Short mmCIF file of C-alpha atoms and ligand atoms in Angstrom, two decimals:
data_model
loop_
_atom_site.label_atom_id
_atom_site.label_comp_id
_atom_site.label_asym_id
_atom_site.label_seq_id
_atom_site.Cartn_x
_atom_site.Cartn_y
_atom_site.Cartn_z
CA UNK A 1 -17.37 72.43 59.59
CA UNK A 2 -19.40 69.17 60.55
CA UNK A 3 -21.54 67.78 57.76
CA UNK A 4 -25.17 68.18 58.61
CA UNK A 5 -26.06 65.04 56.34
CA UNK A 6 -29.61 64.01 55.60
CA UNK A 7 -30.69 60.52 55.75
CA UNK A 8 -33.18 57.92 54.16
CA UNK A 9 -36.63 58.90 55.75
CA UNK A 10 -38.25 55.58 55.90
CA UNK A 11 -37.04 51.89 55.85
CA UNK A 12 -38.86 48.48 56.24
CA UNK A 13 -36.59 45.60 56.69
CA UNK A 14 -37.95 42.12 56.96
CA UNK A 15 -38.00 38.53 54.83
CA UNK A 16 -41.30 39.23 52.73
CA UNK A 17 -41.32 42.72 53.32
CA UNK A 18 -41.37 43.52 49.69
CA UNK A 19 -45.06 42.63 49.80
CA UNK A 20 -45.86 45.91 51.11
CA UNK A 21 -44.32 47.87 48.80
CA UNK A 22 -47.92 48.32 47.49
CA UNK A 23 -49.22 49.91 50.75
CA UNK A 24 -46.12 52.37 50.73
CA UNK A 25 -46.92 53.22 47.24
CA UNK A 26 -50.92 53.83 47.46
CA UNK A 27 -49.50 56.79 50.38
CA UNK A 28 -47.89 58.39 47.61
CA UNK A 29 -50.30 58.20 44.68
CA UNK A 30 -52.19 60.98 43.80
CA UNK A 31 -55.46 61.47 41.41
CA UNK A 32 -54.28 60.68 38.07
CA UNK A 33 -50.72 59.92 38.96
CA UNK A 34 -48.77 57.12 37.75
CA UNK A 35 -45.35 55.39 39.39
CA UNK A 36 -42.22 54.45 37.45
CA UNK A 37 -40.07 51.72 38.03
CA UNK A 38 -37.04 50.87 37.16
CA UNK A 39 -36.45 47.09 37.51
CA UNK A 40 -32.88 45.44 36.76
CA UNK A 41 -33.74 43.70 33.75
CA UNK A 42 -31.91 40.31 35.07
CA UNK A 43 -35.49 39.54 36.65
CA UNK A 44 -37.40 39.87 33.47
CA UNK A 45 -38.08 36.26 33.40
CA UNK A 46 -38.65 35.88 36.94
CA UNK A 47 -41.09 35.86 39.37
CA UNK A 48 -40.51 38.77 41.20
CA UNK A 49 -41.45 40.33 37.70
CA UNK A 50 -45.23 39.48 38.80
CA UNK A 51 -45.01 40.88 42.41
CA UNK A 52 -44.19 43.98 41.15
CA UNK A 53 -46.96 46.59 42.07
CA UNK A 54 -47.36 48.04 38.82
CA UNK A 55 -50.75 49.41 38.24
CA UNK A 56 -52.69 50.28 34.54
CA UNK A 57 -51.26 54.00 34.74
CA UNK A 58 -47.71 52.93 35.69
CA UNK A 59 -44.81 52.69 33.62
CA UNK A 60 -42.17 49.95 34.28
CA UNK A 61 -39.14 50.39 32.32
CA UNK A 62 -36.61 46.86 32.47
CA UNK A 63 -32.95 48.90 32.64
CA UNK A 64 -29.61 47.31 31.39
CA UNK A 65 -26.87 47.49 33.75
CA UNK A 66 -24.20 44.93 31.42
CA UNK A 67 -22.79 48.71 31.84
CA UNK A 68 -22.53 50.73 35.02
CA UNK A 69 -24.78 54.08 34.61
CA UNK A 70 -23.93 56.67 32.33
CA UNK A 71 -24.70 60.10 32.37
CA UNK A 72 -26.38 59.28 28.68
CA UNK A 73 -28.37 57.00 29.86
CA UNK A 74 -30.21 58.94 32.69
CA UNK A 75 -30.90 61.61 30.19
CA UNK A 76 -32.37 58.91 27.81
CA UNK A 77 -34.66 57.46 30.75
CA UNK A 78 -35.55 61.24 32.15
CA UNK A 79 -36.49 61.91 28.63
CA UNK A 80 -38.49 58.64 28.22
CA UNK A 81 -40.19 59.51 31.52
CA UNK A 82 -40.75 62.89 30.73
CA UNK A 83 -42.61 62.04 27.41
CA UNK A 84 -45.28 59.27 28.93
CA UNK A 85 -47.55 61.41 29.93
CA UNK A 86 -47.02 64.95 28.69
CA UNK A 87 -44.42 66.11 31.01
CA UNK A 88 -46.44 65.41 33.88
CA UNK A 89 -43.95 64.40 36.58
CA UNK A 90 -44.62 61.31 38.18
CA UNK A 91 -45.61 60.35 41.76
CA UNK A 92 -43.10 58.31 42.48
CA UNK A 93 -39.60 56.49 40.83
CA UNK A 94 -38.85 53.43 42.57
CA UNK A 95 -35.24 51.73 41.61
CA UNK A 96 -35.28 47.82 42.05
CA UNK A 97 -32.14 45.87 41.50
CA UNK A 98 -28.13 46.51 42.87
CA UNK A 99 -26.57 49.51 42.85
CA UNK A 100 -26.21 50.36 39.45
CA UNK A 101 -30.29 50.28 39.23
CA UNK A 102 -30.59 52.21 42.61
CA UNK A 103 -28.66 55.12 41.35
CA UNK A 104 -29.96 55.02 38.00
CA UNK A 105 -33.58 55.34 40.20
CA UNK A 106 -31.67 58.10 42.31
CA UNK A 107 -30.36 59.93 38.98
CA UNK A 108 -34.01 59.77 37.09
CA UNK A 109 -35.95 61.02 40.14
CA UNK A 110 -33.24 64.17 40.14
CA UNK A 111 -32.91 64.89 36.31
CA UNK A 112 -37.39 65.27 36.48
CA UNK A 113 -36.91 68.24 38.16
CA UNK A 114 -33.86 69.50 37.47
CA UNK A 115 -32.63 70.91 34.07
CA UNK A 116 -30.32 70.10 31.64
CA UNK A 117 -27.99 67.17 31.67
CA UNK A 118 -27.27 64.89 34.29
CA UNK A 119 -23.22 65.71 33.36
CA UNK A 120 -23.92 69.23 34.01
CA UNK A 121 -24.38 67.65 38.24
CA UNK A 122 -21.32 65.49 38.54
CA UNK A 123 -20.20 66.85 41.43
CA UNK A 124 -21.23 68.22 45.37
CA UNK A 125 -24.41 70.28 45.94
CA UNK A 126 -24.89 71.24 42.78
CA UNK A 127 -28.33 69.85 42.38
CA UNK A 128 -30.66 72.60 42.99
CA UNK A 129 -34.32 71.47 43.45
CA UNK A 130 -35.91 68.11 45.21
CA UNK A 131 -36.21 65.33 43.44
CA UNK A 132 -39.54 63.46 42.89
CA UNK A 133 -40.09 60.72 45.63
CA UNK A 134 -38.03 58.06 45.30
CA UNK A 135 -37.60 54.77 46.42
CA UNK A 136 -34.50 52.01 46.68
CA UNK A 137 -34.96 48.11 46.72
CA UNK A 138 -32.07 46.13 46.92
CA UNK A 139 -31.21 42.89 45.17
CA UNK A 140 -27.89 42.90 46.10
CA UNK A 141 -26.00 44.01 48.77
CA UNK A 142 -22.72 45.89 49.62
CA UNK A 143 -22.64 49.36 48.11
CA UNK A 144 -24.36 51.00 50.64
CA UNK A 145 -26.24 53.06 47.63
CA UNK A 146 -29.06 52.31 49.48
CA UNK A 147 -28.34 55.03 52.33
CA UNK A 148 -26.14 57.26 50.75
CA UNK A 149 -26.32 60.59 49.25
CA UNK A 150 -24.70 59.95 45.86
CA UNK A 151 -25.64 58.61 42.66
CA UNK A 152 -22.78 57.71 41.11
CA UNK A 153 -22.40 58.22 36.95
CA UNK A 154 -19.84 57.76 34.30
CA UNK A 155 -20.21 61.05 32.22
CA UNK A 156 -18.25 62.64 28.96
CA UNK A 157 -15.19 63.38 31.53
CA UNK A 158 -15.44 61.59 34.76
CA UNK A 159 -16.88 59.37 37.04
CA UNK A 160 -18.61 60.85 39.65
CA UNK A 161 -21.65 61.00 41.74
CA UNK A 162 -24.33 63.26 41.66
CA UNK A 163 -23.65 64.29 45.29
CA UNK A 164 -26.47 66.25 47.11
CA UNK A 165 -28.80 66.14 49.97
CA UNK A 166 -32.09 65.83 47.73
CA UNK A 167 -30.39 62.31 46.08
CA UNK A 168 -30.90 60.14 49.60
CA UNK A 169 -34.12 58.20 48.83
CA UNK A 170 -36.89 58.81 50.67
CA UNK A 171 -38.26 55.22 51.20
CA UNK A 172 -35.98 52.16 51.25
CA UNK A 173 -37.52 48.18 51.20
CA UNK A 174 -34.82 45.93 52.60
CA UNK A 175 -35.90 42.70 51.82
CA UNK A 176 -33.23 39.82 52.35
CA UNK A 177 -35.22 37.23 50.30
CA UNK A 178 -34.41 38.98 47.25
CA UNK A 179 -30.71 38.77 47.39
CA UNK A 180 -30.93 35.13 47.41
CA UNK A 181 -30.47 34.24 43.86
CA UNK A 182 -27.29 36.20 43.27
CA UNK A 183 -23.90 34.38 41.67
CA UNK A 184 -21.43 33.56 43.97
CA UNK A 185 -19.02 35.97 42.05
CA UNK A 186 -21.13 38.87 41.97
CA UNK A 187 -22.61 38.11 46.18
CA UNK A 188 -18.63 38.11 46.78
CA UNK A 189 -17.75 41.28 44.90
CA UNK A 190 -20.34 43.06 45.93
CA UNK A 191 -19.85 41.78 49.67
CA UNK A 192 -16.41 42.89 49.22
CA UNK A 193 -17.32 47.04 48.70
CA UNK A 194 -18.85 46.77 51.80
CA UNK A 195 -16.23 45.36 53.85
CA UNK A 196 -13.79 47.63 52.13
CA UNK A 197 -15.77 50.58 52.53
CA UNK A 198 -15.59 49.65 56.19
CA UNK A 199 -11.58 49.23 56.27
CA UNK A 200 -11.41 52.43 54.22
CA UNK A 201 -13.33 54.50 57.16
CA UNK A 202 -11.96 52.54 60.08
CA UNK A 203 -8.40 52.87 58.59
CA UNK A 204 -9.15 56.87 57.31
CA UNK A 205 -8.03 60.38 59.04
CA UNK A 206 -11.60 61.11 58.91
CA UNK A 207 -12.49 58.51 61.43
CA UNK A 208 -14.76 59.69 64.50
CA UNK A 209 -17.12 57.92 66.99
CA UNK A 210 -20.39 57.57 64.65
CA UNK A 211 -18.38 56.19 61.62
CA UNK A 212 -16.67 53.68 63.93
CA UNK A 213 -19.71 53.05 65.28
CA UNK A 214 -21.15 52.08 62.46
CA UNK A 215 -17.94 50.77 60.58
CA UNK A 216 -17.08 47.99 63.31
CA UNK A 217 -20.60 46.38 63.43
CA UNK A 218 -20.93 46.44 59.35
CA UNK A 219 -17.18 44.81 59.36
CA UNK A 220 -18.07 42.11 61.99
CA UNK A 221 -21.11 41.15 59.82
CA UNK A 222 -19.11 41.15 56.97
CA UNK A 223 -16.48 38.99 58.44
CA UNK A 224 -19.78 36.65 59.87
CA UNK A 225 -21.12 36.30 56.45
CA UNK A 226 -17.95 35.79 54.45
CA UNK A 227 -15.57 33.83 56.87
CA UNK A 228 -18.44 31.93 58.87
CA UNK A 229 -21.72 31.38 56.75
CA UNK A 230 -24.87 30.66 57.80
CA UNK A 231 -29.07 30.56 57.17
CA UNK A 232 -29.13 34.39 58.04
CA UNK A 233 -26.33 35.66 55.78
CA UNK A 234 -28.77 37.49 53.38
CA UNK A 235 -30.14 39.72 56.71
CA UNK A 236 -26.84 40.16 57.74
CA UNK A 237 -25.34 41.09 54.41
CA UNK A 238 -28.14 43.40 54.04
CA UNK A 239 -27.51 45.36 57.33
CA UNK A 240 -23.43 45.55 56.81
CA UNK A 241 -24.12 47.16 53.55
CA UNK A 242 -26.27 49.78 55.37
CA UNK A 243 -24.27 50.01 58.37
CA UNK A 244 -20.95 49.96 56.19
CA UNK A 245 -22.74 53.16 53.88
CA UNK A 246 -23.66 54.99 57.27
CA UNK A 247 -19.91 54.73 58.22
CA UNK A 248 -18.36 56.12 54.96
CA UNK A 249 -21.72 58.76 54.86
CA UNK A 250 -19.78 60.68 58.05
CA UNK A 251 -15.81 59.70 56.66
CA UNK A 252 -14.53 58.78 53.20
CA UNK A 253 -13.56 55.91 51.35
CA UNK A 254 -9.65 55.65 50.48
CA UNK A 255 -7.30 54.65 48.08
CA UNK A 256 -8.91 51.40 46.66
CA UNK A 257 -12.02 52.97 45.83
CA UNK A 258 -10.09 55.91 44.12
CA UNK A 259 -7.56 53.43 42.17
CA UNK A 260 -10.90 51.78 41.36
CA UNK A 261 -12.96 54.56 39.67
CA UNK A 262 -9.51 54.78 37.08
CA UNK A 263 -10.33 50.79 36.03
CA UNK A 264 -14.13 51.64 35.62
CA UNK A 265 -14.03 55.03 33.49
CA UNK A 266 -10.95 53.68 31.36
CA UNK A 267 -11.88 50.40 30.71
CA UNK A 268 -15.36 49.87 31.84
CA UNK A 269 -14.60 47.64 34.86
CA UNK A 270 -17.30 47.44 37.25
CA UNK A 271 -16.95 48.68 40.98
CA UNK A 272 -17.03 45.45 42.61
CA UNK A 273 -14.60 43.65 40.61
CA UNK A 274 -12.51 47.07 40.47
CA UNK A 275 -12.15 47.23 44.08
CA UNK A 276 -11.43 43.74 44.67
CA UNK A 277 -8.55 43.92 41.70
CA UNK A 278 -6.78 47.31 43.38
CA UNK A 279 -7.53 45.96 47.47
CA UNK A 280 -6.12 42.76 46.43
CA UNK A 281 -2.05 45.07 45.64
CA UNK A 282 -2.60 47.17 48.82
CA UNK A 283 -1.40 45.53 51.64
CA UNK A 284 1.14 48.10 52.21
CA UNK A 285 -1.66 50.28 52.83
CA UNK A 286 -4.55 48.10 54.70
CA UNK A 287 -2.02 45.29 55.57
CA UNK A 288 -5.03 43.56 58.55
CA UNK A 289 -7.70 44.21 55.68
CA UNK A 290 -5.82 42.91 52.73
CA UNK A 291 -4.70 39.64 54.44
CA UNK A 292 -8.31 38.81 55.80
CA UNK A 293 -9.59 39.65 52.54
CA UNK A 294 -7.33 37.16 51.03
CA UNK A 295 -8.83 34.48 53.30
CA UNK A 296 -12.23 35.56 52.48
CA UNK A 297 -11.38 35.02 48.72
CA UNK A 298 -9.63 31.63 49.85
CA UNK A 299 -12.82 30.50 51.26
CA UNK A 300 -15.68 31.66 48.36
CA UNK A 301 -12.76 30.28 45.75
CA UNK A 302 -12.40 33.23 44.27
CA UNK A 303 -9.88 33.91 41.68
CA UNK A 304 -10.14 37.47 40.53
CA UNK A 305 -10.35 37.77 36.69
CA UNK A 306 -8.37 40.78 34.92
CA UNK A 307 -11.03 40.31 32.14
CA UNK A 308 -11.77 43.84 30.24
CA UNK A 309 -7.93 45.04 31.70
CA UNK A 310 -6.03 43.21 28.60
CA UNK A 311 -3.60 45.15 26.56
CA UNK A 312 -3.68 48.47 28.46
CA UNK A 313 -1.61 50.80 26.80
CA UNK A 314 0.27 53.74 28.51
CA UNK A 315 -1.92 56.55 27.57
CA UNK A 316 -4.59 54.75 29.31
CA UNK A 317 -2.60 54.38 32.39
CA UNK A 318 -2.10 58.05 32.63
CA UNK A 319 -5.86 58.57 32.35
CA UNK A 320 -6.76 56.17 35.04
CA UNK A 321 -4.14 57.74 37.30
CA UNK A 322 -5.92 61.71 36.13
CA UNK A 323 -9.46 59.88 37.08
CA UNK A 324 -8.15 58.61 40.83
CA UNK A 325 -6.31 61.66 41.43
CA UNK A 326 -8.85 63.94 41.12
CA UNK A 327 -10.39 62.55 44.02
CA UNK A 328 -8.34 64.51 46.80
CA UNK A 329 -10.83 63.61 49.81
CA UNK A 330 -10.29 59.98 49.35
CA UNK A 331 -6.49 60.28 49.27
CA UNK A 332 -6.87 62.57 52.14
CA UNK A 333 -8.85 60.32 54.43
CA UNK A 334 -6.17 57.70 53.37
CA UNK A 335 -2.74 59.46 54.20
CA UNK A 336 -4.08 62.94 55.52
CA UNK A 337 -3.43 66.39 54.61
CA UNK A 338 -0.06 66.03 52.99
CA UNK A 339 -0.91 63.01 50.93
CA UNK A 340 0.03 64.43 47.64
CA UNK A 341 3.96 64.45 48.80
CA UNK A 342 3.34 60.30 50.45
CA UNK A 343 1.58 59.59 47.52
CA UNK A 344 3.07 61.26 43.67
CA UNK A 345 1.85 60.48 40.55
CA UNK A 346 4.82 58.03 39.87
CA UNK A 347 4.16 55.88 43.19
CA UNK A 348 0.08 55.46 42.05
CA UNK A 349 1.62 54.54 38.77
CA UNK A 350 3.14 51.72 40.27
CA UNK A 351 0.30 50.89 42.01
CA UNK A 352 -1.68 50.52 38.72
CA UNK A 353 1.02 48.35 36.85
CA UNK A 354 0.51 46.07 39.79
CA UNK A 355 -3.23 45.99 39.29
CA UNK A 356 -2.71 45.28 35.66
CA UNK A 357 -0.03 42.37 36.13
CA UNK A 358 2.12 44.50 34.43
CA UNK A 359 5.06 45.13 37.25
P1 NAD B 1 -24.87 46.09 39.78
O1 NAD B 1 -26.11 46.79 40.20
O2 NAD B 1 -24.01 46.74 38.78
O3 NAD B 1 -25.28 44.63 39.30
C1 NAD B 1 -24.26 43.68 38.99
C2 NAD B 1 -24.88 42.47 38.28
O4 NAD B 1 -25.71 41.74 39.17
C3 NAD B 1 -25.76 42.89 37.11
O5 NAD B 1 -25.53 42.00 36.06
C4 NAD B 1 -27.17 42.72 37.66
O6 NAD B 1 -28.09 42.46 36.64
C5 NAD B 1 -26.99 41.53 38.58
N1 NAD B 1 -27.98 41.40 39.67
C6 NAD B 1 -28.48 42.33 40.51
N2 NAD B 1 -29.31 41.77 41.41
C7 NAD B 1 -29.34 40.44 41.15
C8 NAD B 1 -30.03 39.33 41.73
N3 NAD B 1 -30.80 39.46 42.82
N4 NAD B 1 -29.83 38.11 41.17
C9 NAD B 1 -29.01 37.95 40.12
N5 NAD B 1 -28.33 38.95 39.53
C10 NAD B 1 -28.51 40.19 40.04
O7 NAD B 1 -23.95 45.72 41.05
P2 NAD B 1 -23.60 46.42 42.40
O8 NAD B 1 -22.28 45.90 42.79
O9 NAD B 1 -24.71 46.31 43.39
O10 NAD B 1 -23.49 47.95 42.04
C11 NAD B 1 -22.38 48.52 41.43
C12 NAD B 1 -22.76 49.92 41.05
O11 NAD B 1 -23.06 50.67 42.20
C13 NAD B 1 -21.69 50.67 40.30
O12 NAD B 1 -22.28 51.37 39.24
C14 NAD B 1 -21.13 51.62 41.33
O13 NAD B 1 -20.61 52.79 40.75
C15 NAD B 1 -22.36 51.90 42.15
N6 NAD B 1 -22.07 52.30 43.54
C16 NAD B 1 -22.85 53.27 44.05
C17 NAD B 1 -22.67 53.69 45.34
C18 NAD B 1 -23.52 54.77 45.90
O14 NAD B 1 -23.34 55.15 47.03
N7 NAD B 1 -24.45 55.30 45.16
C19 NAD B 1 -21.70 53.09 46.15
C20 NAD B 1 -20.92 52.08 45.60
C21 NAD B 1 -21.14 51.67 44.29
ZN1 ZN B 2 -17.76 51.17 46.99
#
């Protein structure tokens, strides 16, 4: 069966085109209506805080993200949403900040009109009505959240994505400007799920003309912006993470992303970080990918921290290896339909005592 996938229904891209986000917004407002946004809190004291078109009847809620999202804490928001004005819905939910904020905005707009608990939608298609109009700014770049059709939660049992056609946002604002003031660490690790979402699909089983497409542009900008420089990195790094989430949209990621989702649900380690920890012990696997990535680290400086990964203790092993192995379609895009005899449990053991210095 092909995938008949849905896509974002309206993007601006430009330097400055945040400005408009206003006009975009007065399209969707209805009498009486109000917007909600939900702004990374990191740009509380800035001034993007004041270009923020938030009108008397809005509500602009500043969202923590020192934790990647958590099935609690879109319930919270929902409910906090829910309660400003009487359980009228609102017009709009627009998510500005990286991709912890986007799919917290992605998450919120879903759990308004669907009931229950976001846990209870961990999973594929099991969202069942639209979501209220939502919209995704980026402030950083690399996950691709921005185009795809997943929000992507920590929840009682697992961490996974709420998965469905109705999640895609229906406006995205790619301005470059505002990725300008990120850390170097956090630009590189972010930078780094994007060009490792790329050597996932161009490496997978899954591979066919439109990821490649996509996949082999989003890598060359990646390799542009990371081994190369230059003044229009930010636009660049802005269109790989797009073009790099249109190419795993149509394939899969692999084995780094599924070794990373153990690190984060265990031990709280955030995706970037995560996949740069488990790409940097696969060069068996992604041997061209894993050696240019090493350069690209060589270049930024980087020296990847094991902070948060101290002291891990068997039992917590064996969890991280339950969390990565429930992710057949990963493993299968990796080593294809007979992965589970190239790859047993004992083998992604190993592969976690290397992540954890502990081989
Ligand atoms: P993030 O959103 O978690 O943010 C990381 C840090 O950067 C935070 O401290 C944040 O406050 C800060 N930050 C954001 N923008 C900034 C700016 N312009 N200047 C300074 N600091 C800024 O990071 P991320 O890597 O973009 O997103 C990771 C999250 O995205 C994870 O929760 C992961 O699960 C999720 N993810 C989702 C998808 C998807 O398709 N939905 C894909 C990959 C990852
Ligand atoms: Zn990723």
């Amino acid at each position: 069966m092909f995938r008949n996938f849905k896509t974002v229904s309206r993007f601006i891209f430009g330097r400055g085109c945040f400005a408009q986000l206003s006009d975009i917004l007065a399209e969707q407002r209805k009498d009486r209506g109000f917007m909600v946004f939900l702004v990374d809190d990191v740009f509380m004291e800035t001034p993007l805080k004041d270009r923020i078109p938030v009108s008397t009847e809005d509500l602009l809620i500043w969202v923590n993200v020192d934790h990647e999202p958590t099935t609690r804490y879109v319930d919270d928001l929902t409910h906090q949403v829910k309660g400003f004005k009487d359980d009228h819905l609102p017009d709009g939910v627009i998510g500005i900040g990286g991709g912890s904020t986007m799919d917290l905005a992605k998450a919120v707009s879903l759990m308004l009109t669907n009931p229950g608990s976001s846990a209870d939608y961990q999973g594929w298609d099991l969202i069942k009505n639209p979501a209220v109009f939502h919209v995704g700014i980026p402030t950083l770049s690399g996950t691709g959240a921005e185009v795809s059709r997943t929000a992507v939660l920590s929840g009682p049992e697992k961490k996974l994505g709420l998965n469905s056609d109705y999640t895609v946002f229906d406006q995205v604002v790619l301005d470059p400007e505002l990725i300008a003031g990120v850390p170097g660490n956090q630009h590189f690790y972010t930078g780094m799920d994007c060009y490792i979402h790329c050597v996932e699909s161009l490496t997978g089983t899954y591979l066919n003309a439109f990821s490649q497409a996509h996949g082999e542009k989003a890598i060359q900008l990646c390799q542009e912006v990371f081994l190369e420089g230059g003044p229009d990195s930010d636009d660049k790094l802005m269109m790989a993470s797009y073009m790099g989430g249109m190419s795993i949209a149509y394939s899969q990621v692999g084995i780094c992303h599924a070794l990373s989702y153990g690190l984060a649900f265990v031990r709280g380690i955030h995706h970037g970080i995560g996949n740069c920890l488990a790409f940097d012990c696969l060069e068996e696997y992604y041997p061209e990918g894993v050696r240019e990535f090493h350069r690209m680290m060589e270049k930024h400086r980087i020296v990847l921290s094991r902070k948060g990964l101290e002291n891990v203790g068997s039992e917590e092993v064996e969890k991280m290896i339950d969390v990565a192995l429930m992710l057949d379609p990963l493993w299968e895009n990796a080593l294809g339909a007979d992965w589970k005899q190239k790859m047993p449990r004992e083998k992604v053991r190993e592969l976690y005592e290397d992540i954890l210095g502990q081989g």
